[in-house]
Amino acid sequence: MQNIKTEILRMIRNNAKLTVRDIAVMLGKDEAEVTGLIREMEADQIICGYNTVINWDKTDDERVTALIEVKVQPQRGEGFDRVAERIYNYEEVTSLYLMSGGFDMTVFIEGKTMKEVAQFVSRKLSPMDGVLSTSTHFVLKKYKEAGTKIEQRKKDERQVVMA
């Protein structure tokens, strides 16, 4: 059963638009069984959501993405979880990870402008209890996100002519 669940997870990670019917056909299983397994994995929070990767550079919607390294003072009895919960509840935060190495957390946020991102850091993140320091890096261009290539180079199909 675990192998079937793993296959379902691989399929929907690569293409969240697959229908239960598509998945059932590809696995040679009954639709009701696949539906039950997906609902079970959602209830167990194995499947936490369904997202679409969007190339915002090809839209009129201006966005700035920033990666913020955060050093945190762990809370007694709760470690990093209390601070993480306060951070991930902000609408601007798109991803949050506990890290090993020179800083404790990596926060990805989106804003309309660099100023908006800077204000988030200076007004909301930096003054937060438990946050010791931050270092902000702005994303200049995305090549790949969530396993999906954002913009693939087109192959030059012209023939080379030697004179």
N, CA and C of each residue as an Amber inpcrd file, in Angstrom:
protein
   489
   0.8290000  -1.2040000   0.0000000   0.0000000   0.0000000   0.0000000
   0.8710000   1.2660000   0.0000000   1.9920000   1.2150000   0.7350000
   2.8750000   2.3710000   0.8060000   3.4520000   2.7200000  -0.5610000
   3.7670000   1.6890000  -1.3740000   4.3060000   1.9400000  -2.7150000
   3.2840000   2.6500000  -3.6040000   2.0110000   2.3000000  -3.4630000
   0.9650000   2.9510000  -4.2460000   0.8500000   4.4130000  -3.8210000
   0.8920000   4.6520000  -2.5090000   0.8300000   6.0310000  -2.0040000
   2.0140000   6.8440000  -2.5350000   3.1920000   6.2500000  -2.5080000
   4.3880000   6.9450000  -2.9960000   4.2490000   7.2690000  -4.4800000
   3.7240000   6.3550000  -5.2540000   3.5150000   6.6010000  -6.6850000
   2.5070000   7.7280000  -6.9080000   1.4340000   7.7310000  -6.1220000
   0.4410000   8.8060000  -6.2330000   1.1030000  10.1400000  -5.9220000
   1.9000000  10.1910000  -4.8620000   2.5810000  11.4320000  -4.4840000
   3.5100000  11.9140000  -5.5900000   4.2580000  11.0040000  -6.1960000
   5.1490000  11.3880000  -7.2990000   4.3570000  11.9550000  -8.4700000
   3.2450000  11.2990000  -8.7720000   2.4310000  11.7470000  -9.9060000
   1.8760000  13.1470000  -9.6860000   1.2800000  13.3950000  -8.5270000
   0.6610000  14.7070000  -8.3200000   1.6960000  15.7920000  -8.0430000
   2.8880000  15.4120000  -7.5500000   3.9550000  16.4030000  -7.3920000
   4.3710000  16.9260000  -8.7640000   4.4310000  16.0430000  -9.7480000
   4.8430000  16.4270000 -11.0900000   3.7280000  17.0560000 -11.9040000
   2.4660000  16.7420000 -11.5650000   1.3370000  17.2890000 -12.3090000
   0.0900000  17.2670000 -11.4340000  -0.1690000  18.3610000 -10.7340000
  -1.3090000  18.4430000  -9.8230000  -2.6480000  18.4550000 -10.5650000
  -2.6090000  18.5880000 -11.8840000  -3.8390000  18.6020000 -12.6710000
  -4.3480000  17.1940000 -12.9900000  -3.5740000  16.1730000 -12.6470000
  -4.0360000  14.8130000 -12.9040000  -5.3330000  14.5640000 -12.1450000
  -6.2720000  13.9240000 -12.8110000  -7.5240000  13.5720000 -12.1370000
  -7.3510000  12.2320000 -11.4350000  -8.2610000  11.9430000 -10.5390000
  -8.2460000  10.6430000  -9.8590000  -8.3550000   9.5360000 -10.8980000
  -9.1460000   9.7680000 -11.9020000  -9.2980000   8.7700000 -12.9680000
  -7.9680000   8.5350000 -13.6790000  -7.2540000   9.6290000 -14.0230000
  -5.9490000   9.5050000 -14.6740000  -4.9940000   8.6660000 -13.8200000
  -4.9480000   8.9950000 -12.5410000  -4.0450000   8.3000000 -11.6200000
  -4.4240000   6.8190000 -11.5300000  -5.7090000   6.5490000 -11.4020000
  -6.1810000   5.1560000 -11.3000000  -5.8040000   4.3520000 -12.5410000
  -5.9790000   4.9500000 -13.7080000  -5.6430000   4.2690000 -14.9600000
  -4.1390000   3.9850000 -15.0130000  -3.3210000   4.9940000 -14.6690000
  -1.8680000   4.8170000 -14.7310000  -1.3760000   3.7750000 -13.7390000
  -2.0640000   3.6340000 -12.6080000  -1.6610000   2.6500000 -11.6030000
  -2.3620000   1.3030000 -11.7680000  -3.3700000   1.2650000 -12.6400000
  -4.1460000   0.0360000 -12.8010000  -4.9730000  -0.2640000 -11.5610000
  -5.4740000   0.7760000 -10.9190000  -6.2560000   0.6380000  -9.6840000
  -7.6510000   1.1960000  -9.8880000  -8.5250000   0.9230000  -8.9310000
  -9.8910000   1.4140000  -8.9390000  -9.9120000   2.8860000  -8.5010000
 -10.7740000   3.7030000  -9.1250000 -10.8670000   5.1290000  -8.7690000
 -11.2100000   5.3290000  -7.3060000 -12.1060000   4.5120000  -6.7760000
 -12.5150000   4.6470000  -5.3680000 -11.3280000   4.4060000  -4.4400000
 -10.4810000   3.4380000  -4.7790000  -9.2960000   3.1570000  -3.9640000
  -8.3340000   4.3430000  -3.9870000  -8.1020000   4.9090000  -5.1700000
  -7.2030000   6.0590000  -5.2980000  -7.7700000   7.2530000  -4.5410000
  -9.0750000   7.4950000  -4.6730000  -9.7240000   8.5930000  -3.9440000
  -9.5440000   8.4130000  -2.4420000  -9.7420000   7.2070000  -1.9520000
  -9.5840000   6.9160000  -0.5280000  -8.1610000   7.1570000  -0.0520000
  -7.1750000   6.7290000  -0.8450000  -5.7710000   6.9180000  -0.4740000
  -5.4090000   8.4010000  -0.4440000  -5.8940000   9.1580000  -1.4220000
  -5.6120000  10.6020000  -1.4560000  -6.2520000  11.2830000  -0.2540000
  -7.5030000  10.9670000   0.0480000  -8.1710000  11.5650000   1.2180000
  -7.4420000  11.2080000   2.5110000  -6.9730000   9.9730000   2.6090000
  -6.2210000   9.5410000   3.7880000  -4.9290000  10.3480000   3.9330000
  -4.2160000  10.5390000   2.8120000  -2.9670000  11.2990000   2.8690000
  -3.2210000  12.7850000   3.1640000  -4.3500000  13.3130000   2.7120000
  -4.7100000  14.6920000   3.0670000  -5.0120000  14.7930000   4.5580000
  -5.7670000  13.8390000   5.0900000  -6.1150000  13.8380000   6.5170000
  -4.8750000  13.6860000   7.3940000  -3.9090000  12.9040000   6.9290000
  -2.6560000  12.6850000   7.6760000  -1.6420000  13.8110000   7.4400000
  -2.0250000  14.8180000   6.6760000  -1.1820000  15.9620000   6.3190000
   0.1040000  15.5400000   5.6040000   0.0040000  14.4650000   4.8440000
   1.0850000  14.0930000   3.9300000   0.9570000  14.9660000   2.6900000
  -0.2680000  15.0830000   2.1840000  -0.5740000  16.0420000   1.1260000
  -1.0870000  17.2830000   1.8410000  -0.3390000  18.3770000   1.7160000
  -0.6500000  19.5950000   2.4760000  -1.3020000  20.6750000   1.6230000
  -1.3120000  20.5140000   0.3310000  -1.9110000  21.5010000  -0.5550000
  -1.5530000  21.1890000  -1.9910000  -2.1780000  21.9290000  -2.8910000
  -1.9390000  21.7750000  -4.3200000  -1.5870000  23.1500000  -4.8660000
  -0.3890000  23.2980000  -5.4030000   0.0930000  24.5980000  -5.8540000
   0.3890000  24.6000000  -7.3410000   0.3510000  25.8000000  -7.8910000
   0.6820000  26.0090000  -9.2940000   1.9300000  26.8780000  -9.3680000
   2.8750000  26.5200000 -10.2180000   4.0710000  27.3250000 -10.4160000
   3.7650000  28.3280000 -11.5240000   3.9370000  29.6120000 -11.2040000
   3.5910000  30.6870000 -12.1320000   4.8340000  31.5200000 -12.4290000
   5.0450000  31.8250000 -13.6800000   6.1150000  32.7350000 -14.0780000
   5.5400000  34.1470000 -14.0660000   5.6400000  34.8230000 -12.9180000
   5.0630000  36.1470000 -12.7400000   5.7180000  37.1870000 -13.6470000
   6.9290000  36.9140000 -14.1210000   7.6030000  37.8580000 -15.0170000
   6.8590000  38.0150000 -16.3410000   6.0160000  37.0760000 -16.6720000
   5.2670000  37.1440000 -17.9320000   3.8690000  37.7170000 -17.7330000
   3.6290000  38.2990000 -16.5590000   2.3400000  38.9210000 -16.2810000
   2.5530000  40.4070000 -15.9980000   1.4800000  41.1270000 -15.8310000
   1.5570000  42.5490000 -15.4780000   1.6720000  42.7450000 -13.9690000
   1.6210000  41.6660000 -13.2090000   1.6630000  41.7300000 -11.7510000
   3.1170000  41.8280000 -11.2810000   3.4950000  42.9970000 -10.7800000
   4.8620000  43.2070000 -10.2960000   5.0410000  42.5070000  -8.9560000
   6.1170000  41.7470000  -8.8250000   6.4160000  41.0320000  -7.5860000
   7.9090000  41.0150000  -7.3460000   8.2590000  41.0660000  -6.0730000
   9.6440000  40.9380000  -5.6480000   9.6840000  39.7760000  -4.6620000
  10.6230000  38.8780000  -4.8710000  10.8000000  37.7530000  -3.9590000
  12.1150000  37.9290000  -3.2230000  12.0830000  37.6610000  -1.9310000
  13.2960000  37.7720000  -1.1290000  13.4740000  36.5210000  -0.2820000
  14.7270000  36.1690000  -0.0870000  15.1230000  35.0940000   0.8180000
  15.7350000  35.7920000   2.0270000  15.2430000  35.4790000   3.2000000
  15.7410000  36.1210000   4.4080000  16.3160000  35.0510000   5.3310000
  17.5910000  35.2070000   5.6520000  18.2300000  34.3240000   6.6310000
  17.9360000  34.9040000   8.0020000  17.4780000  34.0610000   8.9280000
  17.0790000  34.5440000  10.2500000  17.7950000  33.7340000  11.3260000
  18.4280000  34.4370000  12.2540000  18.9830000  33.8000000  13.4490000
  17.9480000  33.9700000  14.5440000  17.6720000  32.8700000  15.2620000
  16.5860000  32.8350000  16.2250000  17.0810000  32.3190000  17.5670000
  16.5180000  32.8580000  18.6400000  16.7420000  32.3260000  19.9850000
  15.6400000  31.2990000  20.2310000  15.9840000  30.0080000  20.2960000
  14.9370000  28.9980000  20.5250000  14.2090000  29.2690000  21.8450000
  12.9140000  28.9960000  21.8790000  12.1020000  29.2100000  23.0700000
  12.1780000  27.9810000  23.9660000  12.2980000  28.2190000  25.2520000
  12.3820000  27.1210000  26.2240000  11.1530000  26.2270000  26.1060000
  11.3960000  24.9480000  25.9520000  10.3150000  23.9670000  25.8740000
   9.6470000  23.8600000  24.5180000   9.9030000  24.7960000  23.6190000
   9.2460000  24.7550000  22.3150000  10.2150000  24.8630000  21.1480000
  11.4810000  25.0570000  21.4400000  12.4790000  25.1610000  20.3830000
  12.1750000  26.2950000  19.4330000  12.2040000  25.9980000  18.1480000
  12.0040000  27.0070000  17.1140000  10.5390000  27.1290000  16.6820000
   9.7090000  26.1930000  17.1090000   8.3410000  26.1120000  16.5920000
   7.5020000  27.3540000  16.8640000   7.5900000  27.9380000  18.0400000
   6.7690000  29.1170000  18.3790000   7.1320000  30.2920000  17.4730000
   8.4370000  30.5370000  17.2880000   8.8730000  31.6320000  16.4260000
   8.4640000  31.3360000  14.9800000   8.6480000  30.1040000  14.5470000
   8.2740000  29.7250000  13.1790000   6.7890000  29.9650000  12.9350000
   5.9630000  29.6120000  13.8820000   4.5180000  29.8020000  13.7210000
   4.1710000  31.2780000  13.5790000   4.7990000  32.1290000  14.3640000
   4.5280000  33.5660000  14.2540000   4.9620000  34.0850000  12.8770000
   6.0830000  33.5650000  12.3770000   6.5820000  34.0180000  11.0740000
   5.6930000  33.5110000   9.9400000   5.3630000  32.2260000   9.9200000
   4.6360000  31.6940000   8.7650000   3.1870000  32.1490000   8.6850000
   2.6810000  32.7470000   9.7370000   1.3060000  33.2620000   9.6920000
   1.1840000  34.5920000   8.9480000   2.2920000  35.2450000   8.6400000
   2.2320000  36.4680000   7.8460000   1.9170000  36.1250000   6.3960000
   1.0190000  36.8940000   5.7970000   0.5950000  36.6650000   4.4180000
   1.7550000  36.7570000   3.4300000   2.7300000  37.6160000   3.7020000
   3.8660000  37.8190000   2.7920000   4.7680000  36.5890000   2.7020000
   4.7510000  35.7450000   3.7190000   5.6460000  34.5880000   3.7900000
   5.1070000  33.4700000   2.9010000   5.9350000  33.0580000   1.9310000
   5.5290000  31.9790000   1.0250000   6.1400000  30.6400000   1.4120000
   7.3030000  30.6560000   2.0640000   7.9610000  29.4250000   2.5190000
   8.7950000  29.7450000   3.7440000   8.9530000  28.7440000   4.6080000
   9.7620000  28.8920000   5.8160000  10.3920000  27.5460000   6.1260000
  11.7200000  27.5610000   6.3410000  12.4560000  26.3240000   6.5900000
  13.3630000  26.4970000   7.8030000  13.4640000  25.4610000   8.6290000
  14.4680000  25.3910000   9.6810000  15.7310000  24.8470000   9.0350000
  16.8610000  25.5000000   9.3010000  18.0950000  25.1830000   8.5960000
  19.1990000  24.7370000   9.5530000  20.1990000  24.0850000   9.0020000
  21.4450000  23.8520000   9.7250000  22.4460000  24.8680000   9.1830000
  23.5100000  25.1120000   9.9280000  24.5430000  26.0130000   9.4300000
  24.5880000  27.3250000  10.1700000  24.9260000  28.3940000   9.4640000
  25.1990000  29.6890000  10.0640000  23.9710000  30.4790000  10.4920000
  22.7860000  30.0730000  10.0870000  21.5550000  30.7380000  10.5210000
  20.5160000  29.6610000  10.7550000  19.4140000  30.0250000  11.3800000
  18.4440000  29.0280000  11.8280000  17.2740000  28.8030000  10.8810000
  16.8060000  29.8720000  10.2660000  15.6280000  29.7570000   9.4000000
  15.8580000  30.4970000   8.0870000  15.2320000  29.9750000   7.0480000
  15.1730000  30.6620000   5.7640000  13.7130000  30.9870000   5.5210000
  13.4480000  32.2680000   5.2760000  12.0890000  32.7400000   5.0280000
  12.0450000  33.2800000   3.6030000  11.0960000  32.8250000   2.8100000
  10.8510000  33.3970000   1.4910000   9.6090000  34.2550000   1.5950000
   9.7010000  35.5020000   1.1150000   8.5350000  36.3720000   1.1190000
   8.3740000  37.0000000  -0.2510000   7.1550000  37.4650000  -0.5230000
   6.8640000  38.1930000  -1.7460000   6.2420000  39.5270000  -1.3920000
   6.6130000  40.5500000  -2.1360000   6.0300000  41.8760000  -1.9930000
   5.9330000  42.5310000  -3.3500000   5.2810000  43.6600000  -3.4100000
   5.1470000  44.3690000  -4.6860000   6.4220000  45.1240000  -5.0440000
   7.1520000  45.5840000  -4.0320000   8.3730000  46.3560000  -4.2700000
   9.4440000  45.9490000  -3.2580000  10.6970000  46.3450000  -3.5380000
  11.7750000  46.0980000  -2.5830000  11.5020000  46.8470000  -1.2740000
  10.9170000  48.0210000  -1.3830000  10.5870000  48.8040000  -0.1910000
   9.5770000  48.0620000   0.6760000   8.5890000  47.4460000   0.0590000
   7.5920000  46.6820000   0.8050000   8.2440000  45.5120000   1.5420000
   9.1670000  44.8390000   0.8820000   9.9030000  43.7440000   1.5160000
  10.7340000  44.2770000   2.6820000  11.4260000  45.3800000   2.4540000
  12.2540000  45.9710000   3.5130000  11.4040000  46.3700000   4.7150000
  10.2230000  46.8960000   4.4630000   9.3350000  47.2760000   5.5660000
   8.8430000  46.0540000   6.3290000   8.5860000  44.9670000   5.6300000
   8.2040000  43.7310000   6.3150000   9.3130000  43.2990000   7.2690000
  10.5520000  43.3140000   6.7760000  11.6890000  42.8880000   7.6010000
  11.8620000  43.8210000   8.7910000  11.8330000  45.1230000   8.5490000
  12.1240000  46.0810000   9.6220000  10.9720000  46.2720000  10.6070000
   9.7410000  46.1130000  10.1540000   8.5940000  46.3760000  11.0360000
   7.9840000  45.1190000  11.6550000   8.0810000  43.9900000  10.9590000
   7.4190000  42.7820000  11.4550000   8.3970000  41.6970000  11.8930000
   9.3940000  41.4110000  11.0540000  10.2660000  40.2650000  11.3230000
  11.3540000  40.5840000  12.3460000  12.1520000  41.5940000  12.0940000
  13.2790000  41.9110000  12.9780000  12.8870000  42.2050000  14.4230000
  11.8050000  42.9450000  14.6770000  11.4550000  43.2510000  16.0730000
  10.8000000  42.0840000  16.8300000  10.5070000  40.9980000  16.1520000
   9.8080000  39.8730000  16.7640000  10.6310000  39.2630000  17.8980000
   9.9820000  38.9420000  19.0260000  10.6550000  38.2600000  20.1240000
  11.2500000  36.9520000  19.6270000  12.4880000  36.7160000  19.9480000
  13.1690000  35.4890000  19.5420000  14.0180000  35.6490000  18.2940000
  13.7720000  36.7040000  17.5010000  14.5720000  36.9380000  16.2940000
  15.7990000  37.7510000  16.6940000  16.9800000  37.1850000  16.4600000
  18.2310000  37.8420000  16.8310000  18.7960000  38.6990000  15.7060000
  18.7200000  38.2080000  14.4580000  19.2300000  38.9720000  13.3260000
  18.6380000  38.4370000  12.0330000  18.7180000  39.2790000  10.9910000
  18.2330000  38.8790000   9.6690000  19.2300000  39.3230000   8.6080000
  19.2130000  38.6350000   7.4820000  20.0000000  39.0170000   6.3200000
  19.1280000  38.7660000   5.0920000  18.8440000  39.8240000   4.3420000
  17.8950000  39.7410000   3.2300000  18.6210000  39.6740000   1.8950000
  18.1690000  38.7690000   1.0410000  18.7010000  38.6030000  -0.3090000
  17.5220000  38.6690000  -1.2820000  17.6290000  39.4730000  -2.3140000
  16.5520000  39.5810000  -3.2980000  16.7940000  38.6140000  -4.4550000
  15.7420000  37.9370000  -4.8770000  15.8130000  37.0220000  -6.0100000
  15.7860000  37.8680000  -7.2820000  16.7870000  37.7010000  -8.1210000
  16.8760000  38.4710000  -9.3520000  16.1780000  37.7780000 -10.5160000
  16.2810000  36.4530000 -10.5690000  15.6390000  35.6990000 -11.6420000
  15.4340000  34.2790000 -11.1530000  14.2880000  33.7070000 -11.4830000
  13.9900000  32.3220000 -11.1270000  14.1900000  31.4480000 -12.3630000
  14.9630000  30.3910000 -12.1860000  15.1850000  29.4340000 -13.2700000
  14.3630000  28.1610000 -13.0690000  14.1890000  27.7820000 -11.7940000
  13.4640000  26.5690000 -11.4840000  12.8210000  26.7510000 -10.1200000
  11.5600000  26.3410000  -9.9920000  10.8540000  26.4640000  -8.7260000
   9.9810000  25.2380000  -8.5150000  10.0450000  24.6870000  -7.3160000
   9.2500000  23.5120000  -6.9590000   9.4050000  22.3930000  -7.9940000
  10.6190000  22.2260000  -8.5040000  10.8990000  21.1570000  -9.4570000
  10.5130000  21.4660000 -10.8940000  10.0010000  22.6690000 -11.1370000
   9.5490000  23.0370000 -12.4740000  10.4610000  24.1090000 -13.0540000
  10.9340000  23.8720000 -14.2820000  11.7330000  24.8860000 -14.9750000
  10.8100000  26.0500000 -15.3130000  11.2530000  27.2560000 -14.9740000
  10.4210000  28.4390000 -15.1870000  10.3680000  28.8350000 -16.6560000
  11.5160000  28.9170000 -17.2810000  11.5430000  29.3070000 -18.6870000
  12.6680000  28.5330000 -19.3520000  12.3130000  27.6700000 -20.2690000
  13.3220000  26.8690000 -20.9370000  13.8390000  27.5960000 -22.1580000
  15.1430000  27.5140000 -22.3370000  15.7530000  28.1220000 -23.5230000
  15.2830000  27.3810000 -24.7610000  14.9940000  28.1470000 -25.7850000
  14.5930000  27.5410000 -27.0490000  15.8530000  27.1660000 -27.8110000
  15.8300000  25.9710000 -28.3680000  16.9840000  25.5040000 -29.1290000
  17.0590000  26.2460000 -30.4580000  18.2640000  26.6170000 -30.8120000
  18.4940000  27.2460000 -32.1090000  18.5290000  26.1250000 -33.1420000
  17.5110000  26.0820000 -33.9740000  17.4000000  24.9960000 -34.9350000
  17.9100000  25.3780000 -36.3250000  18.5950000  26.5150000 -36.3820000
  19.1600000  26.9010000 -37.6740000  20.3460000  26.0070000 -37.9850000
  20.5540000  25.7420000 -39.2440000  21.6940000  24.9290000 -39.6390000
  22.9150000  25.8100000 -39.7950000  24.0400000  25.2590000 -39.3840000
  25.3030000  25.9710000 -39.5270000  25.7540000  25.8390000 -40.9780000
  26.0730000  26.9700000 -41.5870000  26.5350000  26.9750000 -42.9830000
  27.9870000  27.3840000 -42.9750000  28.8280000  26.5400000 -43.5250000
  30.2700000  26.8170000 -43.5770000  30.5700000  27.4280000 -44.9490000
  31.2780000  28.5250000 -44.9600000  31.6060000  29.1760000 -46.2300000
  32.9380000  28.6980000 -46.7440000
